[in-house]
Coordinates of C-alpha atoms in Angstrom, one line a residue:
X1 CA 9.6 -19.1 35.2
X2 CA 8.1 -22.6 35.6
X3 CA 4.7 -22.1 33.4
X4 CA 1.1 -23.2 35.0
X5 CA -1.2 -24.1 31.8
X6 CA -3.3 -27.0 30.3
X7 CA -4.0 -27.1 26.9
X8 CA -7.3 -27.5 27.4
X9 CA -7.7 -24.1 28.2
X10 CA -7.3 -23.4 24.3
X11 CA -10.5 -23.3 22.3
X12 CA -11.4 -23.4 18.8
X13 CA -11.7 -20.2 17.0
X14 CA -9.5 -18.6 20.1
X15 CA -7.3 -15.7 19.6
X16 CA -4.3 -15.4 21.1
X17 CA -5.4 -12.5 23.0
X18 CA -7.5 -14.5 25.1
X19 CA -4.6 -17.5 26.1
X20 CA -2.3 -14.7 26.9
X21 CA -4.6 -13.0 29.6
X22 CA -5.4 -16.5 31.2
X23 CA -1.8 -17.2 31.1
X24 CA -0.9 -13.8 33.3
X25 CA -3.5 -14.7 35.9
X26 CA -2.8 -18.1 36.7
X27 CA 0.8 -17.5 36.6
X28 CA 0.8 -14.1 38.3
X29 CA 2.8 -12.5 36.3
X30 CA 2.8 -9.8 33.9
X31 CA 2.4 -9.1 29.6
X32 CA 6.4 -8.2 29.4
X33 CA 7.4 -11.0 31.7
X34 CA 5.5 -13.3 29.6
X35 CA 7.2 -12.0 26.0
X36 CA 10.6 -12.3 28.0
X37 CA 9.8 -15.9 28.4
X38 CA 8.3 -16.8 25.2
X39 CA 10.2 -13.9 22.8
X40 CA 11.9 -14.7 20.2
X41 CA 16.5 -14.8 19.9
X42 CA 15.8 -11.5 18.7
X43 CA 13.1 -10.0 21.3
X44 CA 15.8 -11.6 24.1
X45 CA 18.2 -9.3 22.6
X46 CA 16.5 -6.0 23.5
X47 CA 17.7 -4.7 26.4
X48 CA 15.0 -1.6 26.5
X49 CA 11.9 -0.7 24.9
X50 CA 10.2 -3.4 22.9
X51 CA 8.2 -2.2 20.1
X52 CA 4.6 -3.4 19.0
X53 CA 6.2 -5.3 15.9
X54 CA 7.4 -7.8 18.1
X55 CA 4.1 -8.0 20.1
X56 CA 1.5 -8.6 17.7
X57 CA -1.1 -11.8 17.8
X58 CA -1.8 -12.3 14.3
X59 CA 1.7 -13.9 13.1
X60 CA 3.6 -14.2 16.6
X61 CA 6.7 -12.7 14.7
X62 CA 8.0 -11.5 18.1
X63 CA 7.9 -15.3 19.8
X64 CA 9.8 -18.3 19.8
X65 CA 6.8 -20.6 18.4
X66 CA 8.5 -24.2 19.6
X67 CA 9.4 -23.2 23.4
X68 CA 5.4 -22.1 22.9
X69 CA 4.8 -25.2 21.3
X70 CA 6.3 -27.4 24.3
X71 CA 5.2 -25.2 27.1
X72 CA 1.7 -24.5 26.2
X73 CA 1.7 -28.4 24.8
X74 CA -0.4 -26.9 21.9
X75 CA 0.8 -25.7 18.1
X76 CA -0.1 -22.1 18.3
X77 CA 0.7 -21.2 15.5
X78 CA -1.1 -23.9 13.2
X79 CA -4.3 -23.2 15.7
X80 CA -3.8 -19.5 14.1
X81 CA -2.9 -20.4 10.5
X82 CA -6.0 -22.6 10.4
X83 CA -8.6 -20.1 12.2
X84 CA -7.5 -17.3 9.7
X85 CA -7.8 -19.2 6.9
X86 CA -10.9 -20.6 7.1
X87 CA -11.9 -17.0 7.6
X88 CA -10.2 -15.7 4.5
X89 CA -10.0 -18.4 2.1
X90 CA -11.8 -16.8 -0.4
X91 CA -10.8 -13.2 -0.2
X92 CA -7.1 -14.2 -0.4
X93 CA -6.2 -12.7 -3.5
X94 CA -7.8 -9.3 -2.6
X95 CA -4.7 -8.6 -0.1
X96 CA -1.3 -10.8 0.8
X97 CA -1.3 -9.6 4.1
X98 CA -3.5 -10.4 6.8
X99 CA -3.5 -7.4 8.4
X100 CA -6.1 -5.8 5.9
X101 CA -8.5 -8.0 7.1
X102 CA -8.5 -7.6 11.2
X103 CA -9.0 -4.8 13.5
X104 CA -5.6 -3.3 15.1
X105 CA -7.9 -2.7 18.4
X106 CA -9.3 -5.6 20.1
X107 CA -13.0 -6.2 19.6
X108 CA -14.7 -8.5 22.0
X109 CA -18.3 -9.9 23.0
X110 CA -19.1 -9.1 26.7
X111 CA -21.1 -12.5 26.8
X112 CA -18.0 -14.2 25.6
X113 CA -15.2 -12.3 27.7
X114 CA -16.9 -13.4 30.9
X115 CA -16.1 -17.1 29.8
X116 CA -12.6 -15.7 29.7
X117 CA -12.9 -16.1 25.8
X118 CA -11.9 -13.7 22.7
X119 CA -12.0 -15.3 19.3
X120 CA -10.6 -14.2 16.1
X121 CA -14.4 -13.9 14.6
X122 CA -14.2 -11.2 17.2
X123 CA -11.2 -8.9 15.3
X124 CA -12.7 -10.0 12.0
X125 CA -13.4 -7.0 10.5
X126 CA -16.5 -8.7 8.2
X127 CA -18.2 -9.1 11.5
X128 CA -19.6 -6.5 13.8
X129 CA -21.4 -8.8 15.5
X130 CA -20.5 -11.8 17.7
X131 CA -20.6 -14.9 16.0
X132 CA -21.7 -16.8 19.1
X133 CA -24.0 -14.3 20.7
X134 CA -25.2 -12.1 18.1
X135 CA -24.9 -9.3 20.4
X136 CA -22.5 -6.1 19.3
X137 CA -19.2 -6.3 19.2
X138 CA -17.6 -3.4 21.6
X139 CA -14.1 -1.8 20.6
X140 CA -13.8 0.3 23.8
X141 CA -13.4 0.0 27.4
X142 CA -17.1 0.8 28.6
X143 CA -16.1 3.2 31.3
X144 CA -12.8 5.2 29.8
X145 CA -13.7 5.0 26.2
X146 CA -10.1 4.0 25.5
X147 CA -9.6 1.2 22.7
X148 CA -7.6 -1.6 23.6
X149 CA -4.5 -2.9 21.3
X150 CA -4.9 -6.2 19.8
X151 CA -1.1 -7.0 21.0
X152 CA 0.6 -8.8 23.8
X153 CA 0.9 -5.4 25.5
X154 CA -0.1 -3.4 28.6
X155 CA 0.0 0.3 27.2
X156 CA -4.2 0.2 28.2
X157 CA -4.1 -3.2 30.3
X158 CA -3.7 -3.6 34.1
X159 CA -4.2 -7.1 35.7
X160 CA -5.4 -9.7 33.5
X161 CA -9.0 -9.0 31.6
X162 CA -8.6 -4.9 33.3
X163 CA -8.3 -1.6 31.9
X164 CA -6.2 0.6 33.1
X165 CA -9.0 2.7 34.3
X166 CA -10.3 -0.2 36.6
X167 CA -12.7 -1.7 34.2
X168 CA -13.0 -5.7 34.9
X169 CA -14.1 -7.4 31.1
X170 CA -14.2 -10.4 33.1
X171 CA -13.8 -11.3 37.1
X172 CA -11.5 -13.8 37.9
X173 CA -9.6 -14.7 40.3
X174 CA -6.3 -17.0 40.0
X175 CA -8.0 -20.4 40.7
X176 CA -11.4 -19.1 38.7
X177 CA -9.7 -21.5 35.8
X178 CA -12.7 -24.0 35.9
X179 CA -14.7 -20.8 35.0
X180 CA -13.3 -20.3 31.5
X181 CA -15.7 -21.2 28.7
X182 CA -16.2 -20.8 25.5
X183 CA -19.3 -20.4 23.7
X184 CA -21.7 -23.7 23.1
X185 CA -22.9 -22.7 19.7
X186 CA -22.0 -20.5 16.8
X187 CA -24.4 -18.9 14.4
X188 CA -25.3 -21.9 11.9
X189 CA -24.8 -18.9 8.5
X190 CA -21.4 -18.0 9.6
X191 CA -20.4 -21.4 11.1
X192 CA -21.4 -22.9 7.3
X193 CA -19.1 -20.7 5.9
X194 CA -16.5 -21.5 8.2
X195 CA -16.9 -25.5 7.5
X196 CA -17.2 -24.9 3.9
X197 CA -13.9 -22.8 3.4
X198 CA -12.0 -25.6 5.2
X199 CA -13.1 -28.0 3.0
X200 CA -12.2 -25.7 -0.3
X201 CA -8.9 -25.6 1.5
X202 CA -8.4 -29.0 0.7
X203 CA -9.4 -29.2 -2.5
X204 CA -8.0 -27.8 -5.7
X205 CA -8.7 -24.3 -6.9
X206 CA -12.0 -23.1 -7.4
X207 CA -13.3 -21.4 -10.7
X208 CA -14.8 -18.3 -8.2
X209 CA -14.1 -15.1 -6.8
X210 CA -15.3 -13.4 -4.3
X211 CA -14.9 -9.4 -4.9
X212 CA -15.5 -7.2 -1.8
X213 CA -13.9 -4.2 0.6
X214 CA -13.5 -5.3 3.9
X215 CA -14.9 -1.9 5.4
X216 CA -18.2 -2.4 3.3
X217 CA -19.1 -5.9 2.9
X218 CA -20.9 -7.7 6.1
X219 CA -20.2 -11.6 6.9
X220 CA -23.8 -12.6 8.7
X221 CA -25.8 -10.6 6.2
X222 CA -23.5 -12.2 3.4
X223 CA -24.3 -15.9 4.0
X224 CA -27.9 -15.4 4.1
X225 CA -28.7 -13.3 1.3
X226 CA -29.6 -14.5 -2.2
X227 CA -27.8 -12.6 -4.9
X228 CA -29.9 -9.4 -5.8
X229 CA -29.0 -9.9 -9.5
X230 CA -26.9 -12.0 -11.9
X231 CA -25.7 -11.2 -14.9
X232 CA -24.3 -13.2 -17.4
X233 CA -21.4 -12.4 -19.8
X234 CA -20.4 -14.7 -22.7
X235 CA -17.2 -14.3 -24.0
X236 CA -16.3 -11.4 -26.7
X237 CA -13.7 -9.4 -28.3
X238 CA -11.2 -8.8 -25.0
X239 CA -8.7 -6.4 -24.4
X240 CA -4.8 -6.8 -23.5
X241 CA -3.9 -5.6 -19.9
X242 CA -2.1 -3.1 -21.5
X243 CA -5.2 -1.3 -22.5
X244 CA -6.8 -0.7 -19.1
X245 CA -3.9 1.7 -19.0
X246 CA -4.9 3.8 -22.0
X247 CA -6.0 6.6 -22.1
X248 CA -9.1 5.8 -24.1
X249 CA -9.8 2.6 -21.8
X250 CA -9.6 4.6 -18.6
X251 CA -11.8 7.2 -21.0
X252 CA -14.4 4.6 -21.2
X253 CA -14.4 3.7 -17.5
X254 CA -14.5 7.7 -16.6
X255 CA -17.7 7.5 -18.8
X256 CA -19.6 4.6 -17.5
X257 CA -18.9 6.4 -13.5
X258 CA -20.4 9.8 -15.2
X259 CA -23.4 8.0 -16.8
X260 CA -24.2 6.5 -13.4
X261 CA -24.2 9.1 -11.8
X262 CA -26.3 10.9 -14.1
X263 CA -29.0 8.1 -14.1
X264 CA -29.5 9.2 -9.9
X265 CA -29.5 13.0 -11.6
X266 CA -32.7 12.0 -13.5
X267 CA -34.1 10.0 -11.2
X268 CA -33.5 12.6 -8.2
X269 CA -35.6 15.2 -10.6
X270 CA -38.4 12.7 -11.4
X271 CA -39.2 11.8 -8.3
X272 CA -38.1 13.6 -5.1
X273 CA -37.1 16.6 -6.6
X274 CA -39.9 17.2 -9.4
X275 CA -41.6 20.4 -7.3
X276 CA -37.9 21.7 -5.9
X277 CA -36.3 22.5 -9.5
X278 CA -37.1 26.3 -8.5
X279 CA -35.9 26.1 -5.1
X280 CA -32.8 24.4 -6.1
X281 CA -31.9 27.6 -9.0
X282 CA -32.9 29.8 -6.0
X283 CA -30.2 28.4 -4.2
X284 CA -27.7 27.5 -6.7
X285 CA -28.2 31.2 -8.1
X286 CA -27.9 33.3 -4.7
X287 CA -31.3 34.8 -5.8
X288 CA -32.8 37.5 -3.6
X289 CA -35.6 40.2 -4.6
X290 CA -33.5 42.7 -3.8
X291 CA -30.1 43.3 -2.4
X292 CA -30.7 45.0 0.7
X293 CA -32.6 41.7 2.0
X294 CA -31.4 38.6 3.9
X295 CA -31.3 35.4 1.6
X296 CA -34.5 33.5 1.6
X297 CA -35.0 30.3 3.4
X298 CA -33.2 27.0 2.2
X299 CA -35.5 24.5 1.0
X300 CA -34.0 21.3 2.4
X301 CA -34.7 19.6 -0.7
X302 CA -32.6 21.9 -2.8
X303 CA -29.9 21.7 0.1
X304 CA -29.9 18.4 -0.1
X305 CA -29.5 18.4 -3.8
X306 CA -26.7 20.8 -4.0
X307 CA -24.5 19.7 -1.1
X308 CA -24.8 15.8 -2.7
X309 CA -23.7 16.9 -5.8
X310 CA -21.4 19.7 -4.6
X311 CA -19.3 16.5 -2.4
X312 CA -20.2 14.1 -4.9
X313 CA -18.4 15.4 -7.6
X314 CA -15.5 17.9 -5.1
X315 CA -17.1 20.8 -7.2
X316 CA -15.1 24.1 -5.8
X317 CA -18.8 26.1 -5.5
X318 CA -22.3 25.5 -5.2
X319 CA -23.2 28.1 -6.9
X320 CA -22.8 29.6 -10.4
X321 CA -23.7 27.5 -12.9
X322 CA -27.2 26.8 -14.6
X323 CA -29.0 24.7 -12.0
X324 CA -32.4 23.4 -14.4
X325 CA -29.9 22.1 -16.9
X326 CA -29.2 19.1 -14.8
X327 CA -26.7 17.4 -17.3
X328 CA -23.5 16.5 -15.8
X329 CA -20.2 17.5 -17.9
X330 CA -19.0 14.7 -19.9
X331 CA -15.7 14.5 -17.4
X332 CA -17.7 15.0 -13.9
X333 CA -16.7 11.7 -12.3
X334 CA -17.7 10.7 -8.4
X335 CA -14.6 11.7 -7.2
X336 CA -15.4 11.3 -3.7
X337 CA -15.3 7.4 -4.0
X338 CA -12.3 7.2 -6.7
X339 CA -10.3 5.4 -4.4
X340 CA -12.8 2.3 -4.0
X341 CA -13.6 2.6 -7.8
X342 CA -10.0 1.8 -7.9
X343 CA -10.0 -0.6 -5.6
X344 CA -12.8 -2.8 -7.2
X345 CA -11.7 -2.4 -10.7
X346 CA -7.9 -3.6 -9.7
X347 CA -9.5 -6.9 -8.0
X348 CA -11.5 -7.5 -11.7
X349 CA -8.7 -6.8 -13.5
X350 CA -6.3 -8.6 -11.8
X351 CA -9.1 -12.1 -11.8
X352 CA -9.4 -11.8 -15.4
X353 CA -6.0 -11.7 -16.2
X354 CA -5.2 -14.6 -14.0
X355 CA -8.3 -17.0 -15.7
X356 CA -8.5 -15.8 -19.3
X357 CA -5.2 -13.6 -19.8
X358 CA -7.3 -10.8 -21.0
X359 CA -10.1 -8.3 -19.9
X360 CA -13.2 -8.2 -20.3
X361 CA -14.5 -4.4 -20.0
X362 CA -18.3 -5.1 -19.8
X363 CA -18.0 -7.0 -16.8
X364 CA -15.9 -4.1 -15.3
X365 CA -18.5 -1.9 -16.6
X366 CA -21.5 -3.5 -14.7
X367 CA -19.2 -3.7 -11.7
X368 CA -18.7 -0.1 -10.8
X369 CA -22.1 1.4 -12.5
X370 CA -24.4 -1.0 -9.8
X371 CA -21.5 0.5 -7.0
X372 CA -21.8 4.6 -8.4
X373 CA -25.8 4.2 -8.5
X374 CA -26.6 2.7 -5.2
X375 CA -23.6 4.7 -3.5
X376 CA -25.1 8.1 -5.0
X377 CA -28.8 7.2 -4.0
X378 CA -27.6 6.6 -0.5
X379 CA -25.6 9.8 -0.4
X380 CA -28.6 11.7 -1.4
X381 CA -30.6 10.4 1.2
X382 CA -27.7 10.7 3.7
X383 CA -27.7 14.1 3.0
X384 CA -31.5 14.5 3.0
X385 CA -31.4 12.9 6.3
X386 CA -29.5 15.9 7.9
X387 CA -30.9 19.1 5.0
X388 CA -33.8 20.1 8.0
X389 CA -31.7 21.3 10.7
X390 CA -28.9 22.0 8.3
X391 CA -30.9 24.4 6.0
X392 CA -32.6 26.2 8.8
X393 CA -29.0 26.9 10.8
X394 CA -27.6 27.6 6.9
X395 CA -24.1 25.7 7.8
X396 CA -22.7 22.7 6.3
X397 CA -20.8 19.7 7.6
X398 CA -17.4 19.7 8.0
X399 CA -14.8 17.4 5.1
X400 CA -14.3 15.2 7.8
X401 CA -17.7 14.5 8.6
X402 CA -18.7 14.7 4.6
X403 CA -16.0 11.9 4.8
X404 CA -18.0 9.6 7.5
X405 CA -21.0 10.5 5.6
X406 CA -19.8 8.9 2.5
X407 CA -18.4 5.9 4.4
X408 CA -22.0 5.0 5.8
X409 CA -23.2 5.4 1.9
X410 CA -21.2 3.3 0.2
X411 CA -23.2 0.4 0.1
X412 CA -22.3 -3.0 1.7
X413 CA -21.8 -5.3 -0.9
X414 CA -20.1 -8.4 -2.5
X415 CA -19.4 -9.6 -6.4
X416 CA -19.0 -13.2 -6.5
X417 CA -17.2 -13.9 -10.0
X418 CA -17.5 -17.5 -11.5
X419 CA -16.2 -18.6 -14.4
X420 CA -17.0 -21.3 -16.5
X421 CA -14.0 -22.7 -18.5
X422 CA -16.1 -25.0 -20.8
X423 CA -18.3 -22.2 -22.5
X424 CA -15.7 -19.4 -22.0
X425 CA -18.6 -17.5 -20.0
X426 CA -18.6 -15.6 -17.0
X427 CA -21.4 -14.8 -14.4
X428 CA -21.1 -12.4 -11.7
X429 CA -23.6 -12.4 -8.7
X430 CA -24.6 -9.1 -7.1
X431 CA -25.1 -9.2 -3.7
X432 CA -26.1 -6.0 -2.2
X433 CA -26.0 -6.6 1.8
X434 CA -27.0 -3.1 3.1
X435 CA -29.9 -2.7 5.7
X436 CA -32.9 -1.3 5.4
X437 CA -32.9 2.6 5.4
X438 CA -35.3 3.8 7.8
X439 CA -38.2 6.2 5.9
X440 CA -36.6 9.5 5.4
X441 CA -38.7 12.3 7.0
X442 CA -40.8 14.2 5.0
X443 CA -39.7 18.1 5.5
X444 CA -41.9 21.3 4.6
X445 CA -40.5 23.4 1.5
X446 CA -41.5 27.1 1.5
X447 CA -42.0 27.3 -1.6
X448 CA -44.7 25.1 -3.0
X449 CA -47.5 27.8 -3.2
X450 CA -48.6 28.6 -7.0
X451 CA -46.8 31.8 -7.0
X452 CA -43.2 31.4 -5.8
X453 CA -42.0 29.6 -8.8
X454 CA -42.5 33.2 -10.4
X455 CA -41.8 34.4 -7.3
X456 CA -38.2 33.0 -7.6
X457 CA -38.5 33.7 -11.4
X458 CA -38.4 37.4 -10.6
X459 CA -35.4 37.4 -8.0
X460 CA -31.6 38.5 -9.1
X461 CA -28.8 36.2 -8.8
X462 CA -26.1 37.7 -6.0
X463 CA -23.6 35.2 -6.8
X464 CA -20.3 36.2 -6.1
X465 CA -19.0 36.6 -9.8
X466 CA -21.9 38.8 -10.5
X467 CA -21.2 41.1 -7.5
X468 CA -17.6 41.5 -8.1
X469 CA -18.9 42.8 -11.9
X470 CA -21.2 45.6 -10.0
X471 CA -18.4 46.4 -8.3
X472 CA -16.6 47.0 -11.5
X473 CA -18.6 49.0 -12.8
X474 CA -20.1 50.8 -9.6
X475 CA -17.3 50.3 -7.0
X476 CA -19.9 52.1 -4.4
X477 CA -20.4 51.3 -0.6
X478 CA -23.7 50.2 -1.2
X479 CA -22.2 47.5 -3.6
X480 CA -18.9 46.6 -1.7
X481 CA -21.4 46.0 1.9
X482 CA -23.5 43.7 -0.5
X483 CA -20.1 41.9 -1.2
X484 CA -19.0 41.7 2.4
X485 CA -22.8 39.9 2.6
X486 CA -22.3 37.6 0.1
X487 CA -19.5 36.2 0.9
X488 CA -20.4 35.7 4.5
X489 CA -23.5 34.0 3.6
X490 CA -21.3 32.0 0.6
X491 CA -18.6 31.1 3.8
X492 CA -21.4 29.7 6.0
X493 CA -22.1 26.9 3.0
X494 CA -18.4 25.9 1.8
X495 CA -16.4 23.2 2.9

């Protein structure tokens, strides 16, 4: 295959993606023809199917990188090294691999793709935006809905720059090669942050580190926001790495995540919830005025309340236990966000080991009770947000969407740690990058007239445990249809 290319037609910040689709329409020719050509001793070898490992775009593991150096006239593969870098620089240490930090589906700019341009700010999972543009990214074909692979592949390609479907991202024809483009300007934020993680690059370490999640932290809002708090920690008694292990440590930690949690308690009952106490042990009691009746109406207020804290904590029931005392046991934790607890208390560990050989709890300590209080807030109003339509229809969401519920809560944010090796003190910035909640809407209780607090006062709790003991001791049919009530009611409210 004699190859048709310039190297001209490589830009900066351009993904391989991108060169490989210009490369198949000037030269006619297909994604496997071009892998046969520029594959690897080992890809050459395969006589059949060749698997994604040896197509992916992020370390060209699957491609002979000096016949693409010499044909393309261009070092690929330093082009890459550089682009990711300057992207990652100073979230190395969170992950080794670079894979954690870019989208397996290709993500693209429409505005860019018709210059014939993807970039890798494009599969940068920090930005959901383009970089160039500002516009949003899309991560599937507009007319199918099918995602496209971020791999020299044509499992959901067709002709260069088309879906299978039909779906053009970009018109060209084979001589359209004086069309290609790429973008005149980037956003000034993120193209700061670019320039300034190059430079670091060259320089010797830094006394900083960033502390983030990929899925919750937000590039463009980053680089513009002042830190929301800083706190500074001189240096103390510290602990052995050893002790983040113990039992008593992790005792500690399980203490501060309770605490937090508890804080959002009060504050719930002191502000949104102060007229609601009585709907909320109306609900969280099964209480009825009699037990031939339906339930009453849900107060979406006291839904809201019991479902967070239900989810929140991966309580079994809703129900049963004494809903004014609003105390959480010593051991409830929010186990619903364990794993990113985890997460963020590994990356401070594993800093303060690496700068000072020890560990510091109180810095771990402030960490995770600014991420358990803002997550919780934004839970509760999550689950405010849907308590109208869910009260009235008395259903809940399923796990899986409690799941993408709790994803959107968890606050975007960032911890930059900096230490300062003269004074032994550490300061950590807070950034918290979320945006703006919209004003929740304000929904009607039933029961704010003077007398339904006695009202509820008067009702009998129908939960399940107290039905089954009726049954015991009166094993009637009256009693055993009341059971077959209950727990079709109780069903409509688990998950």
């Amino acid at each position: 295959m004699n190859v048709v290319w310039r190297k001209e037609w490589i830009n900066e910040y351009e993904s391989p993606w991108s060169v490989f689709e210009k490369l198949a329409l000037v030269n006619i020719t297909d994604r496997n023809e071009i892998l046969k050509v520029f594959g690897s001793t080992h890809v050459k070898k395969i006589k059949q199917h060749i698997g994604d490992n040896q197509r992916e775009l992020l370390r060209l593991n699957g491609f002979n990188i000096d016949r693409l150096h010499q044909t393309l006239g261009f070092n690929f593969q330093e082009h890459i090294n550089k682009n990711i870098q300057s992207l990652i620089a100073p979230f190395t240490e969170l992950y080794s691999s670079w894979e954690h930090w870019f989208h397996r589906d290709l993500h693209w700019c429409s505005k860019c793709m018709e210059g014939g341009f993807h970039s890798w700010l494009h599969q940068f999972k920090l930005l959901d935006e383009c970089a160039f543009h500002d516009l949003k990214l899309n991560n599937v074909c507009p007319t199918c809905r099918s995602t496209i692979p971020f791999l020299l592949s044509s499992r959901q390609l067709e002709y260069a720059f088309q879906c299978k479907c039909g779906h053009a991202f970009a018109n060209f024809h084979v001589s359209s090669w004086n069309e290609w483009r790429a973008p005149d300007h980037m956003n000034p934020d993120v193209l700061r942050w670019l320039q300034a993680n190059q430079a670091s690059m060259m320089t010797s370490n830094m006394q900083f580190k960033w502390i983030i999640h990929a899925e919750h932290c937000n590039l463009k809002r980053l680089v513009k926001e002042s830190p929301e708090e800083i706190k500074v920690f001189h240096s103390d008694d510290s602990l052995h790495r050893g002790d983040y292990f113990s039992n008593r440590f992790q005792k500690e930690l399980l203490q501060v995540t309770s605490d937090a949690v508890q804080r959002v308690v009060e504050r719930l009952f002191q502000d949104t919830l102060q007229n609601h106490q009585h709907c909320i042990t109306q609900l969280m009691e099964l209480r009825k005025s009699d037990e031939a009746i339906e339930f009453p109406k849900i107060c979406p207020y006291a839904y809201a309340y019991v479902f967070w804290r239900k989810s929140i904590l991966k309580e079994e029931h809703f129900y049963g236990f004494n809903s004014l005392r609003t105390n959480l046991i010593s051991d409830a934790e929010p186990l619903i966000i364990r794993d990113l607890l985890e997460y963020f208390s590994d990356q401070v560990v594993s800093y303060q080991m690496k700068i000072l050989q020890s560990l510091d709890s109180r810095i771990l300590s402030w960490i995770l009770e600014k991420l358990v209080i803002q997550f919780s807030e934004n839970f509760f109003c999550t689950w405010l947000e849907i308590a109208g339509k869910r009260s009235k229809e008395i259903s809940v969401p399923s796990w899986k969407e409690i799941e993408n519920m709790r994803d959107q809560s968890f606050a975007s944010v960032a911890f930059k740690y900096n230490f300062d090796e003269s004074s032994s003190s550490s300061s950590i910035e807070y950034y918290h990058l979320s945006k703006n909640k919209s004003i929740l809407n304000k929904f009607e209780c039933p029961y704010q007239h003077e007398s339904a607090k006695g009202d509820i006062q008067l009702m009998i709790s129908y939960t399940p445990q107290k039905v089954a003991m009726l049954i015991m001791n009166n094993p009637s049919d009256r009693h055993k249809m009341l059971q077959k009530t209950v727990e079709t009611y109780v069903k409509k409210l688990n998950f």
